[in-house]
Tab-separated table of C-alpha atoms and ligand atoms in Angstrom:
chain	number	residue	atom	x	y	z
A	98	MET	CA	-68.177	23.422	-162.029
A	99	SER	CA	-65.758	23.784	-159.159
A	100	CYS	CA	-64.071	27.141	-158.868
A	101	LYS	CA	-60.528	27.601	-157.605
A	102	THR	CA	-60.016	30.646	-155.385
A	103	ILE	CA	-56.432	31.863	-155.524
A	104	SER	CA	-55.073	34.219	-152.892
A	105	ALA	CA	-52.657	37.096	-153.379
A	106	LYS	CA	-50.459	35.449	-150.749
A	107	GLU	CA	-50.114	32.286	-152.883
A	108	ILE	CA	-49.387	34.209	-156.087
A	109	SER	CA	-46.797	36.498	-154.465
A	110	ALA	CA	-45.047	33.807	-152.376
A	111	SER	CA	-42.234	32.936	-154.823
A	112	TYR	CA	-41.520	36.616	-155.567
A	113	ARG	CA	-41.362	37.421	-151.822
A	114	GLU	CA	-39.022	34.498	-151.193
A	115	GLU	CA	-36.779	35.651	-154.070
A	116	LEU	CA	-36.663	39.215	-152.661
A	117	LYS	CA	-35.945	37.984	-149.148
A	118	THR	CA	-33.048	35.785	-150.314
A	119	MET	CA	-31.600	38.508	-152.532
A	120	ILE	CA	-31.672	41.164	-149.776
A	121	LYS	CA	-30.187	38.772	-147.222
A	122	THR	CA	-27.468	37.370	-149.500
A	123	ARG	CA	-26.341	40.787	-150.693
A	124	GLY	CA	-26.550	42.266	-147.176
A	125	ILE	CA	-28.264	45.398	-148.472
A	126	LYS	CA	-30.772	47.683	-146.740
A	127	PRO	CA	-33.080	49.188	-149.365
A	128	LYS	CA	-35.308	51.883	-147.858
A	129	LEU	CA	-38.819	52.765	-148.988
A	130	VAL	CA	-40.628	55.876	-147.726
A	131	GLY	CA	-44.438	56.000	-147.920
A	132	PHE	CA	-46.271	59.323	-147.619
A	133	LEU	CA	-49.722	59.274	-146.070
A	134	ALA	CA	-51.532	62.601	-146.377
A	135	ASN	CA	-55.151	61.461	-146.148
A	136	GLU	CA	-57.525	59.753	-143.707
A	137	ASP	CA	-58.778	57.226	-146.275
A	138	PRO	CA	-59.282	53.816	-144.521
A	139	ALA	CA	-58.184	51.952	-147.703
A	140	SER	CA	-54.899	53.937	-147.748
A	141	ILE	CA	-54.307	53.310	-144.028
A	142	LYS	CA	-54.868	49.573	-144.550
A	143	TYR	CA	-52.601	49.582	-147.615
A	144	ALA	CA	-49.878	51.332	-145.557
A	145	GLU	CA	-50.189	48.711	-142.789
A	146	CYS	CA	-49.892	45.888	-145.354
A	147	THR	CA	-46.868	47.610	-146.956
A	148	SER	CA	-45.163	47.772	-143.570
A	149	LYS	CA	-45.880	44.088	-142.836
A	150	THR	CA	-44.742	42.797	-146.247
A	151	CYS	CA	-41.574	44.930	-146.150
A	152	GLU	CA	-40.703	43.577	-142.720
A	153	GLU	CA	-41.082	39.994	-144.026
A	154	THR	CA	-38.704	40.585	-146.955
A	155	GLY	CA	-36.105	42.788	-145.231
A	156	VAL	CA	-36.996	46.126	-146.836
A	157	ILE	CA	-36.844	49.130	-144.465
A	158	PHE	CA	-40.207	50.880	-144.635
A	159	GLU	CA	-40.806	54.307	-143.141
A	160	LEU	CA	-44.309	55.774	-143.091
A	161	ARG	CA	-44.322	59.575	-143.050
A	162	LYS	CA	-47.645	61.222	-142.206
A	163	CYS	CA	-48.135	64.847	-143.193
A	164	ASN	CA	-50.697	67.460	-144.275
A	165	ARG	CA	-51.452	67.410	-147.952
A	166	GLU	CA	-50.265	71.049	-148.195
A	167	GLU	CA	-46.804	69.970	-146.963
A	168	LEU	CA	-46.574	66.886	-149.169
A	169	LYS	CA	-44.869	68.399	-152.221
A	170	ASP	CA	-41.972	69.779	-150.119
A	171	GLN	CA	-41.654	66.520	-148.207
A	172	ILE	CA	-41.408	64.550	-151.476
A	173	ILE	CA	-38.704	66.933	-152.766
A	174	GLU	CA	-36.758	66.460	-149.535
A	175	ALA	CA	-36.944	62.661	-149.891
A	176	ASN	CA	-35.935	62.950	-153.589
A	177	GLU	CA	-32.717	64.599	-152.446
A	178	ASP	CA	-31.997	62.262	-149.527
A	179	ASP	CA	-29.447	59.575	-150.544
A	180	SER	CA	-30.575	57.242	-147.747
A	181	VAL	CA	-34.042	56.944	-149.380
A	182	HIS	CA	-34.114	54.514	-152.334
A	183	GLY	CA	-37.824	54.521	-153.128
A	184	ILE	CA	-40.832	56.802	-152.614
A	185	MET	CA	-44.554	56.088	-152.760
A	186	VAL	CA	-47.618	58.210	-152.021
A	187	TYR	CA	-50.980	56.914	-150.848
A	188	TYR	CA	-53.594	58.358	-153.208
A	189	PRO	CA	-56.019	60.100	-153.357
A	190	VAL	CA	-54.429	63.176	-151.806
A	191	PHE	CA	-56.425	66.032	-153.359
A	192	GLY	CA	-58.534	63.689	-155.518
A	193	ASP	CA	-58.126	65.912	-158.588
A	194	LEU	CA	-55.496	66.944	-161.156
A	195	GLN	CA	-53.147	68.011	-158.342
A	196	ASP	CA	-52.602	64.294	-157.667
A	197	GLN	CA	-51.214	63.876	-161.208
A	198	TYR	CA	-48.886	66.807	-160.510
A	199	LEU	CA	-47.676	65.110	-157.292
A	200	GLN	CA	-47.015	61.882	-159.226
A	201	ASN	CA	-44.575	63.870	-161.336
A	202	VAL	CA	-42.882	65.511	-158.327
A	203	VAL	CA	-41.526	62.085	-157.296
A	204	SER	CA	-38.080	61.673	-158.872
A	205	VAL	CA	-37.964	59.123	-161.725
A	206	THR	CA	-35.005	57.518	-159.920
A	207	LYS	CA	-37.133	56.786	-156.801
A	208	ASP	CA	-40.639	56.242	-158.183
A	209	VAL	CA	-41.418	52.654	-157.087
A	210	GLU	CA	-45.026	52.942	-158.241
A	211	GLY	CA	-44.000	53.790	-161.824
A	212	LEU	CA	-46.516	56.624	-161.957
A	213	CYS	CA	-44.289	59.425	-163.228
A	214	GLN	CA	-43.458	57.399	-166.382
A	215	ILE	CA	-46.981	56.145	-166.927
A	216	CYS	CA	-47.194	57.461	-170.526
A	217	ASN	CA	-44.544	54.831	-171.458
A	218	SER	CA	-47.234	52.152	-170.953
A	219	TYR	CA	-49.305	53.806	-173.651
A	220	GLN	CA	-46.431	54.155	-176.085
A	221	ASN	CA	-45.095	50.614	-175.571
A	222	ILE	CA	-41.649	51.963	-174.630
A	223	PRO	CA	-39.841	49.143	-172.832
A	224	TYR	CA	-36.466	50.851	-172.191
A	225	LEU	CA	-35.360	54.147	-170.657
A	226	ASP	CA	-31.946	54.230	-172.325
A	227	GLU	CA	-30.583	53.830	-175.848
A	228	GLU	CA	-28.419	50.895	-174.752
A	229	GLN	CA	-31.654	49.045	-173.802
A	230	ILE	CA	-30.360	48.096	-170.367
A	231	LYS	CA	-32.688	50.001	-168.056
A	232	ASN	CA	-36.236	48.814	-168.619
A	233	TYR	CA	-38.819	51.240	-167.334
A	234	ILE	CA	-40.758	50.743	-164.122
A	235	ILE	CA	-44.198	49.308	-164.946
A	236	PRO	CA	-46.905	50.817	-162.677
A	237	CYS	CA	-47.160	48.368	-159.758
A	238	THR	CA	-50.916	47.592	-159.717
A	239	PRO	CA	-51.164	46.855	-163.476
A	240	LEU	CA	-47.956	44.815	-163.079
A	241	ALA	CA	-49.502	42.864	-160.172
A	242	ILE	CA	-52.544	42.019	-162.334
A	243	ILE	CA	-50.240	40.875	-165.155
A	244	LYS	CA	-48.459	38.605	-162.630
A	245	VAL	CA	-51.856	37.160	-161.598
A	246	MET	CA	-52.643	36.425	-165.243
A	247	GLU	CA	-49.233	34.825	-165.793
A	248	TYR	CA	-49.624	32.690	-162.660
A	249	ILE	CA	-52.967	31.318	-163.767
A	250	ARG	CA	-51.613	30.789	-167.308
A	251	VAL	CA	-53.850	33.216	-169.178
A	252	TYR	CA	-50.717	34.282	-171.031
A	253	ASN	CA	-49.839	31.628	-173.598
A	254	SER	CA	-46.081	31.128	-173.205
A	255	VAL	CA	-45.843	29.111	-176.445
A	256	LEU	CA	-46.622	32.292	-178.404
A	257	LEU	CA	-44.237	35.172	-179.146
A	258	TYR	CA	-44.062	38.219	-176.874
A	259	GLY	CA	-46.741	40.646	-178.037
A	260	ASN	CA	-49.037	37.771	-179.058
A	261	ARG	CA	-49.415	35.895	-175.785
A	262	LEU	CA	-53.021	37.034	-175.240
A	263	HIS	CA	-54.101	36.553	-178.867
A	264	GLY	CA	-57.727	35.408	-178.938
A	265	CYS	CA	-58.365	36.362	-175.319
A	266	VAL	CA	-61.242	38.752	-174.554
A	267	ILE	CA	-60.733	40.778	-171.371
A	268	THR	CA	-63.110	43.225	-169.698
A	269	ILE	CA	-61.637	45.756	-167.267
A	270	ILE	CA	-64.170	47.701	-165.195
A	271	ASN	CA	-62.112	50.753	-164.178
A	272	ARG	CA	-60.326	53.244	-166.425
A	273	SER	CA	-58.339	55.254	-163.888
A	274	GLU	CA	-55.011	56.682	-165.023
A	275	ILE	CA	-53.108	54.650	-162.421
A	276	VAL	CA	-54.642	51.210	-162.966
A	277	GLY	CA	-57.385	50.575	-165.547
A	278	ARG	CA	-56.112	52.582	-168.502
A	279	PRO	CA	-52.436	51.524	-168.422
A	280	LEU	CA	-53.507	47.914	-167.760
A	281	ALA	CA	-55.868	47.934	-170.776
A	282	VAL	CA	-53.054	49.110	-173.051
A	283	LEU	CA	-50.508	46.642	-171.629
A	284	LEU	CA	-52.933	43.738	-172.222
A	285	ALA	CA	-53.831	44.966	-175.733
A	286	ASN	CA	-50.086	45.208	-176.477
A	287	GLU	CA	-49.856	41.468	-175.678
A	288	GLY	CA	-52.568	40.741	-178.272
A	289	GLY	CA	-55.659	40.756	-176.049
A	290	LYS	CA	-58.968	42.275	-177.120
A	291	VAL	CA	-59.813	44.559	-174.216
A	292	TYR	CA	-63.121	46.139	-173.290
A	293	SER	CA	-62.342	49.076	-171.009
A	294	VAL	CA	-65.385	50.084	-168.976
A	295	ASP	CA	-65.812	53.244	-166.941
A	296	ILE	CA	-68.775	55.158	-165.547
A	297	ASN	CA	-69.335	56.911	-168.930
A	298	ASN	CA	-68.723	54.417	-171.732
A	299	ILE	CA	-67.117	51.218	-173.009
A	300	GLN	CA	-64.012	51.389	-175.197
A	301	GLU	CA	-62.522	48.583	-177.250
A	302	ILE	CA	-58.713	48.512	-177.271
A	303	HIS	CA	-56.930	46.102	-179.596
A	304	HIS	CA	-54.300	45.555	-182.309
A	305	GLY	CA	-56.824	44.579	-185.004
A	306	THR	CA	-57.561	41.348	-186.860
A	307	GLU	CA	-54.543	39.007	-186.767
A	308	LEU	CA	-52.855	41.701	-184.585
A	309	LYS	CA	-51.906	43.563	-187.789
A	310	LEU	CA	-51.991	47.082	-186.327
A	311	LYS	CA	-48.555	48.358	-185.237
A	312	THR	CA	-50.013	50.461	-182.415
A	313	TYR	CA	-53.123	49.754	-180.401
A	314	GLU	CA	-56.437	51.235	-181.540
A	315	VAL	CA	-59.053	52.676	-179.181
A	316	ARG	CA	-62.680	52.717	-180.312
A	317	ILE	CA	-65.653	53.965	-178.271
A	318	THR	CA	-68.384	51.357	-178.670
A	319	ASN	CA	-72.139	51.440	-178.196
A	320	LEU	CA	-71.939	48.074	-176.501
A	321	LYS	CA	-73.446	47.504	-173.073
A	322	LEU	CA	-72.044	45.525	-170.155
A	323	GLU	CA	-74.799	42.933	-170.808
A	324	GLU	CA	-73.242	42.307	-174.239
A	325	ILE	CA	-69.545	42.158	-173.341
A	326	LEU	CA	-69.616	40.144	-170.112
A	327	PRO	CA	-70.996	36.947	-171.718
A	328	ILE	CA	-68.125	36.961	-174.278
A	329	SER	CA	-65.287	37.825	-171.853
A	330	ASP	CA	-62.746	35.162	-170.869
A	331	VAL	CA	-61.360	37.361	-168.089
A	332	VAL	CA	-63.193	40.027	-166.069
A	333	ILE	CA	-61.060	42.400	-163.973
A	334	THR	CA	-62.821	44.870	-161.755
A	335	GLY	CA	-61.810	47.858	-159.604
A	336	VAL	CA	-64.869	49.967	-158.815
A	337	PRO	CA	-64.270	51.830	-155.530
A	338	THR	CA	-67.791	51.479	-154.097
A	339	PRO	CA	-69.203	48.717	-151.850
A	340	SER	CA	-72.569	48.680	-153.658
A	341	TYR	CA	-71.123	47.921	-157.116
A	342	LYS	CA	-71.530	44.251	-158.106
A	343	VAL	CA	-70.839	42.512	-161.426
A	344	PRO	CA	-73.957	40.395	-162.121
A	345	THR	CA	-72.855	36.735	-162.008
A	346	ALA	CA	-75.761	35.784	-164.277
A	347	LEU	CA	-74.175	37.739	-167.155
A	348	LEU	CA	-70.769	36.085	-166.897
A	349	ARG	CA	-69.472	33.335	-169.175
A	350	GLU	CA	-69.294	29.832	-167.720
A	351	GLY	CA	-65.655	29.294	-166.643
A	352	VAL	CA	-64.746	32.985	-166.586
A	353	ILE	CA	-61.585	34.126	-164.756
A	354	ALA	CA	-62.677	36.745	-162.216
A	355	ILE	CA	-60.111	39.160	-160.713
A	356	ASN	CA	-61.022	41.870	-158.208
A	357	PHE	CA	-58.572	44.656	-157.321
A	358	SER	CA	-61.054	47.032	-155.694
A	359	ALA	CA	-60.866	47.537	-151.925
A	360	PHE	CA	-64.501	46.296	-152.032
A	361	LYS	CA	-65.889	42.992	-153.265
A	362	ASN	CA	-67.092	43.822	-156.786
A	363	PHE	CA	-68.283	40.277	-157.527
A	364	GLU	CA	-71.480	38.839	-156.097
A	365	ASP	CA	-71.319	36.163	-153.386
A	366	ASN	CA	-72.268	33.463	-155.929
A	367	ILE	CA	-69.299	34.222	-158.255
A	368	LYS	CA	-67.852	30.738	-157.661
A	369	GLU	CA	-70.895	29.176	-159.346
A	370	LYS	CA	-69.715	30.609	-162.703
A	371	ALA	CA	-65.990	31.320	-162.420
A	372	SER	CA	-63.273	28.706	-162.996
A	373	ILE	CA	-60.732	30.874	-161.156
A	374	TYR	CA	-61.496	33.663	-158.696
A	375	VAL	CA	-58.860	36.069	-157.344
A	376	PRO	CA	-60.648	38.151	-154.670
A	377	THR	CA	-57.795	40.590	-153.800
A	378	ILE	CA	-54.376	41.489	-155.159
A	379	GLY	CA	-52.946	43.898	-152.513
A	380	LYS	CA	-50.067	41.686	-151.394
A	381	ILE	CA	-48.932	41.149	-154.994
A	382	THR	CA	-48.959	44.913	-155.638
A	383	ILE	CA	-46.738	45.517	-152.595
A	384	THR	CA	-44.384	42.745	-153.712
A	385	MET	CA	-44.117	44.367	-157.174
A	386	LEU	CA	-43.437	47.662	-155.448
A	387	GLU	CA	-40.544	46.035	-153.591
A	388	ARG	CA	-39.174	44.526	-156.819
A	389	ASN	CA	-39.286	47.984	-158.380
A	390	LEU	CA	-37.463	49.295	-155.285
A	391	LEU	CA	-34.603	46.831	-155.795
A	392	LYS	CA	-34.289	47.834	-159.472
A	393	LEU	CA	-34.083	51.489	-158.431
A	394	TYR	CA	-31.613	50.649	-155.637
A	395	ASP	CA	-29.278	49.038	-158.179
A	396	ARG	CA	-29.610	51.940	-160.604
A	397	GLN	CA	-28.755	54.420	-157.841
A	398	LEU	CA	-25.760	52.261	-156.895
A	399	SER	CA	-24.459	52.137	-160.477
A	400	LEU	CA	-24.913	55.921	-160.820
A	401	LYS	CA	-22.853	56.406	-157.633
A	402	ASN	CA	-20.144	54.070	-158.957
A	403	GLU	CA	-19.979	56.074	-162.205
A	404	GLU	CA	-19.333	59.331	-160.239
B	157	LIG	P1	-60.583	55.842	-159.255
B	157	LIG	O1	-61.682	56.475	-158.470
B	157	LIG	O2	-59.479	56.702	-159.771
B	157	LIG	O3	-61.220	55.106	-160.530
B	157	LIG	C1	-62.398	54.363	-160.465
B	157	LIG	C2	-62.795	53.891	-161.843
B	157	LIG	O4	-63.992	53.120	-161.725
B	157	LIG	C3	-63.089	55.016	-162.828
B	157	LIG	O5	-62.593	54.680	-164.108
B	157	LIG	C4	-64.616	55.076	-162.850
B	157	LIG	O6	-65.157	55.595	-164.052
B	157	LIG	C5	-64.954	53.599	-162.682
B	157	LIG	N1	-66.298	53.403	-162.167
B	157	LIG	C6	-66.849	53.910	-161.045
B	157	LIG	N2	-68.131	53.501	-160.918
B	157	LIG	C7	-68.375	52.707	-161.984
B	157	LIG	C8	-69.530	52.002	-162.430
B	157	LIG	N3	-70.668	52.009	-161.766
B	157	LIG	N4	-69.423	51.298	-163.585
B	157	LIG	C9	-68.274	51.264	-164.288
B	157	LIG	N5	-67.171	51.922	-163.910
B	157	LIG	C10	-67.226	52.642	-162.778
B	157	LIG	O7	-60.016	54.659	-158.357
B	157	LIG	P2	-58.632	53.816	-158.474
B	157	LIG	O8	-57.518	54.608	-157.899
B	157	LIG	O9	-58.476	53.254	-159.833
B	157	LIG	O10	-58.942	52.648	-157.417
B	157	LIG	C11	-60.032	51.783	-157.644
B	157	LIG	C12	-60.116	50.735	-156.540
B	157	LIG	O11	-58.971	49.919	-156.589
B	157	LIG	C13	-60.138	51.310	-155.120
B	157	LIG	O12	-61.002	50.529	-154.329
B	157	LIG	C14	-58.715	51.190	-154.647
B	157	LIG	O13	-58.619	51.085	-153.240
B	157	LIG	C15	-58.299	49.903	-155.332
B	157	LIG	N6	-56.864	49.799	-155.603
B	157	LIG	C16	-56.275	48.636	-155.253
B	157	LIG	C17	-54.930	48.461	-155.504
B	157	LIG	C18	-54.278	47.162	-155.141
B	157	LIG	O14	-53.156	46.921	-155.463
B	157	LIG	N7	-54.969	46.249	-154.494
B	157	LIG	C19	-54.170	49.474	-156.085
B	157	LIG	C20	-54.812	50.648	-156.474
B	157	LIG	C21	-56.175	50.794	-156.236
């Protein structure tokens, strides 16, 4: 079977064009500040890509390097600076619970990554206000993966919202609080049956038979990777180690394989089994970050107009 490899550049192209036109037509100068407080090569590369993509679309990007001890105060300063419309931080900073604290230091009005409202993904809360005008900022990496799945038509647009992944079995190998866990819930809330894999166990997240459960259910299973991979229509992986590889032999014929790790988590022969292979998603994530920035820019503008 021939496999189609789809690049992040291809998937993000129409969104980037839309952003570029909108920024140019409106003559606006939205400004994003990125804080880099680590020496992690993946973060440095991500910051370089952010700068390049922002330049292409007309977003002003400023990278601020600092010590991790100074970061909290620097974020607060940017929160209060009216010329800054969006803030992002390159994680890990401390690599522990302090990082979750920092996520919440970023003002909700400037959080382009959607990390300080992450619990909304779990509660299926689409709006921030009672009038249902301001929809909340979906965390940008899970959102980028959703855009990949929409692009390759995994979502069935004939079905109602909330059901568009009915019948689809998805394995996600990563359960971090910023990507894997919110993504699993977002996909289950669209009707998918999700196997969420981390280093310790495999959880099943779903809305029950015929999607009858009002809220998603999480069940720890005794299943092994060898049992879930052969029945998965989509396998999404984000293990942050170069040695980790998903065994191609265990995958279903025609599987959709999506890698968001900085390392190649699929074996070199993945194209022998997959129907569609998406090797990286970085450019889509940055594009989603920019879309979030424009939403926040407009909200800040309407707040100013109300004053
Ligand atoms: P993390 O360290 O917070 O989480 C890693 C997850 O992988 C954990 O759930 C862990 O249990 C799981 N894991 C580790 N080893 C495993 C194994 N052998 N089997 C099963 N599960 C295992 O990392 P993170 O912040 O979620 O980032 C993960 C990767 O994704 C990194 O390489 C990062 O650079 C990349 N990333 C990419 C983007 C993007 O947009 N392209 C965005 C964020 C993160």
